[in-house]
Amino acid sequence: MRREFKLPDVGEGLTEAEIVRWHVKAGDAVKVNQIVVEIETAKSIVELPIPWDGVVADLLAEEGATVDVGRPIIAVDTPGDPSEVGTPPAEGAVEPGLEGSPAPKEERQAVLVGYGVKTGATKRRTRTSAPAAAPAPAVAPSPVAPSSGALRSSGTAEPGATRTAVLAKPPVRKLAKDLGIDLATLQGTGPQGTITRDDIHAATQQPRPTQPTRQQGEERIPIKGVRKMTAQAMVTSAFTAPHVTEFLQLDVTATMDAVKHLRTLPDFRDVKVSPLLLVAKAVLTAAGRYPMINSTWDDPAQEIVIKHYVNLGIAAATPRGLVVPNIKQADALSLKDLAKQLGELADTARAGKTQPAEMSGGTFTITNVGVFGVDTGTPIINPGESAILAFGQVKDMPWVVDGQLAVRKVTTLALSFDHRIIDGELGSLFLRDVGAMLHDPLTMLAWS
């Protein structure tokens, strides 16, 4: 029995993903939960398992193609009689496309993690076949008689356009590929909407979109994946939340001494201890003193939502762009556990393996710009949060201590906050307290 595995929603209401790398090819045997493909969503690289035993019949999407959620991406010939369509997968299998009992006339959209596609998560044109307030389900291919030849879905429809099945015989698909024609843009004139050779030749007579002029010495990089998502989020944040940024330069000599001492303790020998650890601890302690700093502006409800837990985000630069994974309920962790999770977060981000769930639900973010050798910046608030702290480089500087000039370890903090929620006084008090704890780490013990 041939089964088609559809691209699932891997969380956070994502509507499309790019096929990065196939781990299998046509003819390969596969086992339940075997990783068969890597996809890149707007947030991360995700590995997808296959929910059946069988043999790969066909790969329905090429590497580098952007595919809508709900579209078949791989066909597998599985053991069993063809009449067993709808038979549950093997025990222990994860089958995103068979969640619950589908309605008889409508396919359920595949959901792997999370709660399905959120309306408006990606800006797309209004669909004509379904209300704009709800995502349209994928449309199953129409039944085709065996005599008509092998037909399958092919091509990628324009984002936001109404998606229908693309039916074409293999020779027609090859002709379209050779001529550079996207089958998803054609209306078939054959039986049951099948695309014919005449349809392909007619399409070659249509004006082709003008390609951007490429000047010598220029390089063009497609805006997609993490970079596209980050750009959209930053623009939305910058033009929605009124940003205010305050700066504080301070002597952190005692913090640097504390970091060195922690590294010598037996309990911390197996974890990475850096200045960021104590900055994070200071932020968590200050957030407990000023809960409004850890809140969200809910515009539809016209409410401010104060979070009495801190999911601490750490901005991380990766080859694929900026990601902000967060440590869930970081305020409840011991210093050692916080150090361990900071290290794991950084390692996962550098490897490009951060999952969407690890980047959702953040309540406050720290960006460590000091690792790039700069003093500070004016960070943009992560959407859904109300503040972000930039931690600049620590460097030797002349500093007045007890009326005498001395060389001290000095850094600069920058706090950007949403002025709808946080006024200047609250922002200043929070930044002052973070600075006080970094100037004298013993203050954290008094305030924790």
CSV table of C-alpha atoms in Angstrom, one decimal:
chain,number,residue,atom,x,y,z
A,1,MET,CA,0.0,0.0,0.0
A,2,ARG,CA,1.4,3.4,-0.9
A,3,ARG,CA,1.2,6.1,1.7
A,4,GLU,CA,2.1,9.8,1.4
A,5,PHE,CA,3.7,11.5,4.4
A,6,LYS,CA,2.6,15.2,4.6
A,7,LEU,CA,4.7,18.0,5.9
A,8,PRO,CA,3.5,18.6,9.5
A,9,ASP,CA,3.3,21.8,11.4
A,10,VAL,CA,6.3,21.4,13.7
A,11,GLY,CA,5.0,24.0,16.1
A,12,GLU,CA,4.3,27.7,16.5
A,13,GLY,CA,1.8,27.9,13.7
A,14,LEU,CA,4.4,27.6,10.9
A,15,THR,CA,2.9,27.5,7.4
A,16,GLU,CA,5.8,26.4,5.3
A,17,ALA,CA,9.4,24.9,5.5
A,18,GLU,CA,12.3,24.3,3.2
A,19,ILE,CA,13.6,20.8,2.4
A,20,VAL,CA,17.2,21.0,3.5
A,21,ARG,CA,18.5,17.4,3.1
A,22,TRP,CA,17.0,14.0,2.4
A,23,HIS,CA,18.5,11.1,4.4
A,24,VAL,CA,16.9,8.5,2.1
A,25,LYS,CA,16.2,8.0,-1.6
A,26,ALA,CA,13.8,6.1,-3.8
A,27,GLY,CA,14.2,2.3,-3.2
A,28,ASP,CA,15.5,2.6,0.4
A,29,ALA,CA,13.9,0.6,3.2
A,30,VAL,CA,12.7,2.6,6.1
A,31,LYS,CA,11.7,1.8,9.7
A,32,VAL,CA,9.1,3.4,12.0
A,33,ASN,CA,10.5,6.7,13.5
A,34,GLN,CA,13.6,6.6,11.2
A,35,ILE,CA,14.8,10.2,10.4
A,36,VAL,CA,14.2,10.7,6.7
A,37,VAL,CA,14.5,14.4,6.1
A,38,GLU,CA,15.8,17.7,7.6
A,39,ILE,CA,13.6,20.8,7.1
A,40,GLU,CA,14.3,24.4,7.9
A,41,THR,CA,11.4,26.3,9.3
A,42,ALA,CA,11.3,30.0,10.0
A,43,LYS,CA,12.9,29.2,13.3
A,44,SER,CA,15.1,26.2,13.2
A,45,ILE,CA,16.3,23.0,11.6
A,46,VAL,CA,14.0,20.1,12.4
A,47,GLU,CA,14.5,16.3,11.7
A,48,LEU,CA,11.3,14.5,10.7
A,49,PRO,CA,10.8,10.8,11.3
A,50,ILE,CA,8.7,8.5,9.1
A,51,PRO,CA,5.7,6.9,10.8
A,52,TRP,CA,5.7,3.6,8.9
A,53,ASP,CA,7.9,0.6,7.9
A,54,GLY,CA,8.3,0.2,4.1
A,55,VAL,CA,10.2,1.2,1.0
A,56,VAL,CA,10.6,4.7,-0.3
A,57,ALA,CA,8.6,4.9,-3.5
A,58,ASP,CA,9.3,8.6,-4.4
A,59,LEU,CA,10.6,11.9,-2.9
A,60,LEU,CA,7.8,14.4,-3.7
A,61,ALA,CA,9.9,17.5,-2.9
A,62,GLU,CA,13.4,18.4,-3.9
A,63,GLU,CA,16.1,19.7,-1.6
A,64,GLY,CA,16.0,23.5,-1.5
A,65,ALA,CA,12.2,23.5,-2.3
A,66,THR,CA,9.9,25.5,0.0
A,67,VAL,CA,6.8,23.4,0.8
A,68,ASP,CA,3.5,24.3,2.4
A,69,VAL,CA,2.4,22.5,5.6
A,70,GLY,CA,0.0,19.7,4.6
A,71,ARG,CA,1.7,18.9,1.2
A,72,PRO,CA,3.0,15.4,0.7
A,73,ILE,CA,6.8,15.2,0.6
A,74,ILE,CA,7.5,11.5,0.5
A,75,ALA,CA,5.7,8.4,-0.7
A,76,VAL,CA,6.3,5.0,1.0
A,77,ASP,CA,5.2,1.6,-0.1
A,78,THR,CA,4.1,-0.1,3.2
A,79,PRO,CA,3.2,-3.8,3.8
A,80,GLY,CA,-0.4,-4.7,3.8
A,81,ASP,CA,-3.5,-5.0,1.6
A,82,PRO,CA,-4.6,-1.8,-0.3
A,83,SER,CA,-8.0,-2.1,1.4
A,84,GLU,CA,-6.3,-1.3,4.7
A,85,VAL,CA,-6.2,2.4,4.0
A,86,GLY,CA,-6.7,4.2,7.3
A,87,THR,CA,-5.1,1.4,9.3
A,88,PRO,CA,-3.3,2.9,12.3
A,89,PRO,CA,0.5,3.0,12.1
A,90,ALA,CA,2.7,0.5,14.0
A,91,GLU,CA,2.8,0.8,17.7
A,92,GLY,CA,5.1,3.6,18.9
A,93,ALA,CA,5.0,5.4,15.6
A,94,VAL,CA,4.4,9.2,15.4
A,95,GLU,CA,2.1,9.9,12.5
A,96,PRO,CA,1.4,13.7,12.3
A,97,GLY,CA,-1.0,13.3,9.4
A,98,LEU,CA,-3.4,10.9,11.3
A,99,GLU,CA,-4.3,12.9,14.4
A,100,GLY,CA,-7.7,11.8,15.7
A,101,SER,CA,-10.5,10.9,13.3
A,102,PRO,CA,-10.7,13.1,10.2
A,103,ALA,CA,-14.0,14.4,9.0
A,104,PRO,CA,-15.2,12.4,5.9
A,105,LYS,CA,-14.9,15.3,3.5
A,106,GLU,CA,-11.9,17.3,4.9
A,107,GLU,CA,-8.3,16.4,5.5
A,108,ARG,CA,-6.9,17.3,8.9
A,109,GLN,CA,-3.8,19.5,8.6
A,110,ALA,CA,-0.8,17.7,9.9
A,111,VAL,CA,0.4,18.8,13.3
A,112,LEU,CA,3.6,17.4,14.9
A,113,VAL,CA,4.2,19.8,17.8
A,114,GLY,CA,2.1,22.6,19.2
A,115,TYR,CA,-1.5,23.6,18.4
A,116,GLY,CA,-1.6,23.9,14.7
A,117,VAL,CA,-1.2,26.8,12.3
A,118,LYS,CA,-2.0,30.1,13.8
A,119,THR,CA,-3.9,32.5,11.6
A,120,GLY,CA,-1.7,35.5,10.7
A,121,ALA,CA,1.5,33.8,11.7
A,122,THR,CA,2.8,34.5,8.2
A,123,LYS,CA,1.5,37.3,6.0
A,124,ARG,CA,-0.2,35.8,3.0
A,125,ARG,CA,-2.9,37.0,0.6
A,126,THR,CA,-6.5,36.1,1.5
A,127,ARG,CA,-7.6,32.7,0.2
A,128,THR,CA,-10.6,32.7,-2.1
A,129,SER,CA,-11.7,29.2,-1.2
A,130,ALA,CA,-11.9,29.6,2.6
A,131,PRO,CA,-12.5,32.3,5.1
A,132,ALA,CA,-9.4,34.5,5.8
A,133,ALA,CA,-9.7,33.8,9.5
A,134,ALA,CA,-8.9,30.1,9.2
A,135,PRO,CA,-6.2,28.2,7.3
A,136,ALA,CA,-7.5,26.2,4.4
A,137,PRO,CA,-6.9,22.4,4.5
A,138,ALA,CA,-4.7,20.7,2.0
A,139,VAL,CA,-6.7,19.3,-0.9
A,140,ALA,CA,-6.3,15.7,-1.7
A,141,PRO,CA,-5.6,14.6,-5.3
A,142,SER,CA,-8.6,13.5,-7.3
A,143,PRO,CA,-8.8,9.8,-7.9
A,144,VAL,CA,-7.3,8.8,-11.2
A,145,ALA,CA,-8.0,5.6,-13.1
A,146,PRO,CA,-5.0,3.3,-13.5
A,147,SER,CA,-5.2,3.6,-17.3
A,148,SER,CA,-4.4,7.3,-17.2
A,149,GLY,CA,-0.8,6.6,-16.0
A,150,ALA,CA,1.2,7.6,-12.9
A,151,LEU,CA,0.2,11.0,-11.7
A,152,ARG,CA,1.4,12.9,-8.6
A,153,SER,CA,1.6,16.3,-7.0
A,154,SER,CA,4.5,18.5,-8.2
A,155,GLY,CA,5.6,22.1,-8.0
A,156,THR,CA,5.1,24.7,-5.3
A,157,ALA,CA,2.2,27.1,-5.5
A,158,GLU,CA,2.7,30.8,-4.9
A,159,PRO,CA,2.5,31.6,-1.1
A,160,GLY,CA,-1.0,32.5,-0.2
A,161,ALA,CA,-2.6,31.2,-3.4
A,162,THR,CA,-5.4,28.5,-3.3
A,163,ARG,CA,-3.6,25.2,-3.5
A,164,THR,CA,-5.0,22.3,-5.6
A,165,ALA,CA,-3.5,19.0,-6.6
A,166,VAL,CA,-1.2,19.1,-9.6
A,167,LEU,CA,-1.8,16.1,-11.9
A,168,ALA,CA,0.6,15.3,-14.6
A,169,LYS,CA,2.2,12.2,-16.2
A,170,PRO,CA,5.9,11.6,-15.8
A,171,PRO,CA,6.8,12.6,-19.4
A,172,VAL,CA,4.8,15.8,-19.0
A,173,ARG,CA,6.5,16.6,-15.7
A,174,LYS,CA,9.9,16.0,-17.3
A,175,LEU,CA,9.0,18.4,-20.2
A,176,ALA,CA,7.9,21.0,-17.7
A,177,LYS,CA,11.2,20.7,-15.8
A,178,ASP,CA,13.2,20.9,-19.0
A,179,LEU,CA,11.4,24.1,-20.0
A,180,GLY,CA,11.5,25.6,-16.6
A,181,ILE,CA,7.7,25.6,-16.1
A,182,ASP,CA,6.2,25.5,-12.6
A,183,LEU,CA,3.3,23.0,-12.9
A,184,ALA,CA,1.6,24.5,-9.9
A,185,THR,CA,1.0,27.7,-11.9
A,186,LEU,CA,-0.9,25.9,-14.7
A,187,GLN,CA,-4.5,25.0,-15.2
A,188,GLY,CA,-4.8,21.5,-16.7
A,189,THR,CA,-7.0,21.0,-19.7
A,190,GLY,CA,-6.9,17.2,-19.7
A,191,PRO,CA,-9.3,14.7,-18.0
A,192,GLN,CA,-9.8,15.6,-14.3
A,193,GLY,CA,-7.6,18.7,-14.7
A,194,THR,CA,-4.6,16.7,-15.8
A,195,ILE,CA,-1.8,18.9,-17.3
A,196,THR,CA,-1.0,18.0,-20.8
A,197,ARG,CA,1.9,18.6,-23.2
A,198,ASP,CA,-0.2,21.3,-24.9
A,199,ASP,CA,-0.6,23.1,-21.6
A,200,ILE,CA,3.2,23.1,-21.2
A,201,HIS,CA,3.8,24.4,-24.7
A,202,ALA,CA,1.1,27.1,-24.2
A,203,ALA,CA,2.8,28.2,-21.0
A,204,THR,CA,6.0,28.8,-22.8
A,205,GLN,CA,4.3,31.4,-24.9
A,206,GLN,CA,3.3,33.4,-21.9
A,207,PRO,CA,5.5,36.4,-20.7
A,208,ARG,CA,7.9,35.3,-18.1
A,209,PRO,CA,8.5,37.4,-14.9
A,210,THR,CA,11.5,39.7,-15.3
A,211,GLN,CA,14.5,38.5,-13.4
A,212,PRO,CA,16.4,41.0,-11.2
A,213,THR,CA,19.4,42.5,-12.9
A,214,ARG,CA,22.6,41.0,-11.6
A,215,GLN,CA,25.5,43.4,-11.6
A,216,GLN,CA,29.1,42.1,-11.7
A,217,GLY,CA,30.5,41.7,-8.3
A,218,GLU,CA,27.1,41.4,-6.6
A,219,GLU,CA,25.8,38.4,-4.6
A,220,ARG,CA,22.2,37.8,-3.9
A,221,ILE,CA,21.1,35.8,-0.8
A,222,PRO,CA,17.4,34.6,-0.7
A,223,ILE,CA,15.5,36.0,2.3
A,224,LYS,CA,14.0,32.9,3.9
A,225,GLY,CA,14.1,30.8,7.0
A,226,VAL,CA,15.4,32.2,10.3
A,227,ARG,CA,16.6,35.4,8.7
A,228,LYS,CA,13.2,36.2,7.2
A,229,MET,CA,11.4,35.4,10.4
A,230,THR,CA,13.8,37.5,12.4
A,231,ALA,CA,13.4,40.5,10.0
A,232,GLN,CA,9.7,40.4,10.2
A,233,ALA,CA,9.7,40.1,14.0
A,234,MET,CA,12.2,43.0,14.5
A,235,VAL,CA,10.2,45.3,12.2
A,236,THR,CA,7.0,44.4,14.0
A,237,SER,CA,8.6,45.0,17.4
A,238,ALA,CA,10.3,48.3,16.4
A,239,PHE,CA,7.2,49.8,15.0
A,240,THR,CA,4.7,48.4,17.5
A,241,ALA,CA,6.4,48.8,20.9
A,242,PRO,CA,7.7,52.3,21.8
A,243,HIS,CA,11.3,51.5,22.6
A,244,VAL,CA,13.3,53.4,25.3
A,245,THR,CA,16.9,52.5,25.9
A,246,GLU,CA,18.9,53.4,29.1
A,247,PHE,CA,22.6,52.8,29.6
A,248,LEU,CA,24.7,52.0,32.7
A,249,GLN,CA,28.5,51.8,32.8
A,250,LEU,CA,29.8,50.0,35.9
A,251,ASP,CA,32.8,48.4,37.7
A,252,VAL,CA,32.4,44.6,37.5
A,253,THR,CA,35.8,43.7,39.0
A,254,ALA,CA,34.1,41.8,41.8
A,255,THR,CA,32.0,39.8,39.4
A,256,MET,CA,35.0,38.8,37.3
A,257,ASP,CA,36.7,37.7,40.6
A,258,ALA,CA,33.6,35.7,41.5
A,259,VAL,CA,33.6,34.0,38.1
A,260,LYS,CA,37.2,32.9,38.6
A,261,HIS,CA,36.4,31.6,42.1
A,262,LEU,CA,33.3,29.6,40.9
A,263,ARG,CA,35.5,27.8,38.3
A,264,THR,CA,37.6,26.4,41.1
A,265,LEU,CA,34.7,24.9,43.0
A,266,PRO,CA,34.2,21.2,42.7
A,267,ASP,CA,30.4,21.6,41.9
A,268,PHE,CA,31.2,23.8,38.9
A,269,ARG,CA,34.0,21.8,37.4
A,270,ASP,CA,31.8,20.1,34.8
A,271,VAL,CA,29.9,23.2,33.7
A,272,LYS,CA,30.9,26.4,31.9
A,273,VAL,CA,31.1,29.4,34.2
A,274,SER,CA,31.2,32.8,32.4
A,275,PRO,CA,30.3,36.4,33.3
A,276,LEU,CA,27.0,35.8,31.5
A,277,LEU,CA,26.0,33.4,34.2
A,278,LEU,CA,26.1,36.1,36.9
A,279,VAL,CA,24.5,38.6,34.6
A,280,ALA,CA,21.6,36.1,34.1
A,281,LYS,CA,21.3,35.6,37.8
A,282,ALA,CA,21.2,39.3,38.5
A,283,VAL,CA,18.5,39.8,35.9
A,284,LEU,CA,16.4,36.9,37.4
A,285,THR,CA,16.8,38.4,40.9
A,286,ALA,CA,15.9,41.9,39.7
A,287,ALA,CA,12.8,40.6,37.8
A,288,GLY,CA,11.6,39.1,41.1
A,289,ARG,CA,11.8,42.6,42.6
A,290,TYR,CA,10.1,44.3,39.7
A,291,PRO,CA,7.6,41.8,38.1
A,292,MET,CA,6.3,44.4,35.6
A,293,ILE,CA,9.6,44.1,33.7
A,294,ASN,CA,8.6,40.5,32.9
A,295,SER,CA,5.2,41.2,31.3
A,296,THR,CA,3.4,41.3,28.0
A,297,TRP,CA,1.2,43.9,26.4
A,298,ASP,CA,-2.0,42.0,25.2
A,299,ASP,CA,-3.5,44.5,22.7
A,300,PRO,CA,-6.6,42.6,21.7
A,301,ALA,CA,-7.6,42.1,25.4
A,302,GLN,CA,-6.3,45.5,26.4
A,303,GLU,CA,-4.5,44.0,29.3
A,304,ILE,CA,-0.9,43.8,30.7
A,305,VAL,CA,-0.1,40.2,31.5
A,306,ILE,CA,2.5,39.9,34.3
A,307,LYS,CA,4.4,36.6,34.2
A,308,HIS,CA,5.4,35.3,37.7
A,309,TYR,CA,8.0,33.0,36.1
A,310,VAL,CA,10.9,33.9,33.9
A,311,ASN,CA,11.6,32.1,30.6
A,312,LEU,CA,15.0,33.6,30.0
A,313,GLY,CA,16.0,34.1,26.4
A,314,ILE,CA,19.6,34.3,25.3
A,315,ALA,CA,20.1,35.8,21.8
A,316,ALA,CA,22.5,33.6,19.8
A,317,ALA,CA,24.2,34.3,16.5
A,318,THR,CA,24.2,31.3,14.2
A,319,PRO,CA,25.2,30.7,10.6
A,320,ARG,CA,21.5,30.7,9.8
A,321,GLY,CA,20.8,34.0,11.5
A,322,LEU,CA,19.7,35.2,15.0
A,323,VAL,CA,17.8,32.8,17.2
A,324,VAL,CA,16.6,33.4,20.8
A,325,PRO,CA,16.1,30.1,22.6
A,326,ASN,CA,15.0,30.4,26.2
A,327,ILE,CA,15.5,28.6,29.5
A,328,LYS,CA,12.0,27.7,30.9
A,329,GLN,CA,11.4,28.9,34.4
A,330,ALA,CA,15.0,30.0,34.8
A,331,ASP,CA,14.2,31.8,38.0
A,332,ALA,CA,13.6,28.5,39.8
A,333,LEU,CA,17.0,27.1,38.9
A,334,SER,CA,20.1,26.9,41.2
A,335,LEU,CA,23.2,28.7,40.0
A,336,LYS,CA,24.8,25.4,38.9
A,337,ASP,CA,21.7,24.3,36.9
A,338,LEU,CA,21.4,27.7,35.3
A,339,ALA,CA,25.1,27.4,34.2
A,340,LYS,CA,24.4,23.9,32.8
A,341,GLN,CA,21.4,25.1,30.8
A,342,LEU,CA,23.2,28.1,29.5
A,343,GLY,CA,25.9,25.9,28.2
A,344,GLU,CA,23.5,23.4,26.6
A,345,LEU,CA,21.5,26.3,25.0
A,346,ALA,CA,24.7,27.7,23.4
A,347,ASP,CA,25.9,24.4,22.1
A,348,THR,CA,22.5,23.5,20.6
A,349,ALA,CA,22.2,26.9,18.9
A,350,ARG,CA,25.7,26.7,17.4
A,351,ALA,CA,24.9,23.3,16.0
A,352,GLY,CA,21.8,24.6,14.4
A,353,LYS,CA,19.6,22.1,16.4
A,354,THR,CA,17.5,24.6,18.4
A,355,GLN,CA,13.8,23.4,18.2
A,356,PRO,CA,10.8,25.7,17.8
A,357,ALA,CA,9.5,24.9,21.2
A,358,GLU,CA,12.8,26.1,22.7
A,359,MET,CA,12.3,29.5,21.2
A,360,SER,CA,8.6,30.0,22.2
A,361,GLY,CA,7.3,31.5,25.3
A,362,GLY,CA,10.2,33.7,26.3
A,363,THR,CA,9.5,36.5,28.8
A,364,PHE,CA,12.9,38.4,29.0
A,365,THR,CA,16.0,38.4,26.8
A,366,ILE,CA,19.7,39.0,27.3
A,367,THR,CA,21.9,39.7,24.3
A,368,ASN,CA,25.7,39.3,25.0
A,369,VAL,CA,27.1,41.8,22.5
A,370,GLY,CA,30.4,41.9,24.4
A,371,VAL,CA,31.5,38.6,22.8
A,372,PHE,CA,31.9,40.6,19.6
A,373,GLY,CA,34.2,43.1,21.2
A,374,VAL,CA,31.7,46.0,21.4
A,375,ASP,CA,30.7,48.1,24.3
A,376,THR,CA,26.9,48.0,24.0
A,377,GLY,CA,24.1,48.7,21.6
A,378,THR,CA,20.4,49.6,21.5
A,379,PRO,CA,18.7,46.2,21.3
A,380,ILE,CA,15.2,45.6,19.9
A,381,ILE,CA,12.8,43.9,22.2
A,382,ASN,CA,11.9,40.3,21.3
A,383,PRO,CA,8.2,40.3,20.2
A,384,GLY,CA,5.9,39.3,23.1
A,385,GLU,CA,8.3,40.6,25.8
A,386,SER,CA,8.6,44.0,27.4
A,387,ALA,CA,12.4,44.4,27.9
A,388,ILE,CA,15.8,43.2,26.7
A,389,LEU,CA,19.3,43.7,28.3
A,390,ALA,CA,22.5,44.1,26.2
A,391,PHE,CA,25.7,43.1,28.0
A,392,GLY,CA,28.8,44.8,26.6
A,393,GLN,CA,32.4,43.7,26.6
A,394,VAL,CA,34.3,43.7,29.9
A,395,LYS,CA,37.6,45.6,29.6
A,396,ASP,CA,40.3,47.3,31.7
A,397,MET,CA,39.5,51.0,32.2
A,398,PRO,CA,40.7,53.8,34.6
A,399,TRP,CA,38.1,54.1,37.4
A,400,VAL,CA,37.9,56.2,40.5
A,401,VAL,CA,37.9,54.0,43.6
A,402,ASP,CA,37.7,55.7,47.1
A,403,GLY,CA,39.0,58.9,45.5
A,404,GLN,CA,41.9,57.2,43.8
A,405,LEU,CA,42.4,56.4,40.2
A,406,ALA,CA,42.7,52.6,39.5
A,407,VAL,CA,42.4,50.2,36.7
A,408,ARG,CA,39.2,48.2,36.9
A,409,LYS,CA,37.1,45.7,34.9
A,410,VAL,CA,34.3,47.8,33.4
A,411,THR,CA,31.3,47.0,31.3
A,412,THR,CA,28.3,48.8,29.9
A,413,LEU,CA,24.7,47.6,30.2
A,414,ALA,CA,21.9,48.8,27.9
A,415,LEU,CA,18.2,48.1,28.8
A,416,SER,CA,15.6,48.6,26.1
A,417,PHE,CA,12.0,48.5,27.3
A,418,ASP,CA,8.4,48.9,26.1
A,419,HIS,CA,7.3,52.4,27.3
A,420,ARG,CA,3.7,51.3,27.2
A,421,ILE,CA,4.3,49.1,30.1
A,422,ILE,CA,7.5,50.3,31.8
A,423,ASP,CA,8.0,53.9,32.6
A,424,GLY,CA,11.4,55.6,33.1
A,425,GLU,CA,11.4,55.1,36.8
A,426,LEU,CA,10.8,51.4,36.7
A,427,GLY,CA,13.3,50.8,33.9
A,428,SER,CA,15.9,52.8,35.8
A,429,LEU,CA,15.3,51.0,39.1
A,430,PHE,CA,15.6,47.6,37.4
A,431,LEU,CA,18.8,48.6,35.6
A,432,ARG,CA,20.3,50.1,38.7
A,433,ASP,CA,19.7,46.9,40.7
A,434,VAL,CA,21.2,44.7,38.0
A,435,GLY,CA,24.2,46.9,38.1
A,436,ALA,CA,24.4,46.9,41.9
A,437,MET,CA,24.5,43.1,41.9
A,438,LEU,CA,27.2,42.9,39.3
A,439,HIS,CA,29.3,45.5,41.1
A,440,ASP,CA,28.9,43.4,44.3
A,441,PRO,CA,27.7,39.8,43.7
A,442,LEU,CA,27.0,39.4,47.5
A,443,THR,CA,24.0,41.7,46.9
A,444,MET,CA,22.4,38.9,45.0
A,445,LEU,CA,22.4,36.8,48.2
A,446,ALA,CA,20.7,39.6,50.1
A,447,TRP,CA,18.0,40.0,47.4
A,448,SER,CA,17.5,36.4,46.3
